[in-house]
Amino acid sequence: MDRPTALVPLHHVALGARGPEDVVADPHGRVLTGVADGRILRLHHLGDPLAVRAEPLADTGGRPLGLELLPDGGLLVCDARRGLLRVDTEHATVRVLADSVAGERLRFCSNAVALPDGTVYFTVSSRRHPLDRWIGDIVEHTGTGRLLRLAPEGGEPEVVLDGLQFANGLAASADGSFLVIAETGSCRLTRVPLTGPRAGRAEPFADLPGMPDNLWREGTGGPVWVALASPRVPPLGLVHRAPPAVRRATARTAVRAPYRPSRTIGVVAVDDRGRTVHHLTRRGSGFRMVTSVCATGDHLVLGSLWESGVAVCARPAAR
């Protein structure tokens, strides 16, 4: 991996609500995000700190996480409490697309991607730990993350892949032949072919210098941007190799302990061969726990489960 370059912050934008966990840019350069109180916001003029405006679009009544813009202007929302939702951004209506699979309630929907034929794939981070105890799953290393598929005609989703380590961000390849999944608990990206003899099987795609969270593909042929929610934590490797009982006990302690995110933040961008296009990092950052990144104009916009706003940074030169 190339030596990282500096992530250059320009300004922060306070939103008056905590946890803009995912950020996605629309074709007009606006950015959508969901916050802890359930609202979906559309942010205008992020490049100008004096002109920034947050426009409320809808309220999911839950906790929105990953977002996916649809060609018709609708929005897919992975809600940690309510399941997979579709939001009509014009009329502020919210419809539940899926809230269970095989009789089990969807506890922790994380990220979604829609293919041109209307098929929706989405991730569930953990079947054991809910969002407010996410660190328990990272420490316990449960491997209960899932990739699910919802057919264009709807109905109940099917399980495509099980046993993922905190399945998180999701993106489709430029040609739609495979998906890329962020496995936060293993600091890696995983490739899942959608066609051919290995369809639905996990394959290594990229090892990362930190814990990946949300993914966002820039355009149809641009890179996949990867938010690194945390640098690698070497002691976790020792815990993950311990017996299950030890991991469970350590996870219980971690959930009760005060959590303070690292002040080292980073993002990477990868191409469809898993090669790093950009690796940006910053130490001593006042903006912590970057859980999402998207590009708009000359800027990168960072979201965070921890912060009460988004950060706007300089976009690196094309490589």
Short mmCIF file of C-alpha atoms in Angstrom, two decimals, residues 25-30 69:
data_model
loop_
_atom_site.label_atom_id
_atom_site.label_comp_id
_atom_site.label_asym_id
_atom_site.label_seq_id
_atom_site.Cartn_x
_atom_site.Cartn_y
_atom_site.Cartn_z
CA ALA A 25 -23.89 12.77 -2.52
CA ASP A 26 -26.70 13.22 -5.05
CA PRO A 27 -26.24 14.25 -8.72
CA HIS A 28 -26.77 17.92 -7.76
CA GLY A 29 -23.89 18.00 -5.28
CA ARG A 30 -26.12 17.89 -2.22
CA LEU A 69 -30.09 6.87 -3.56
#
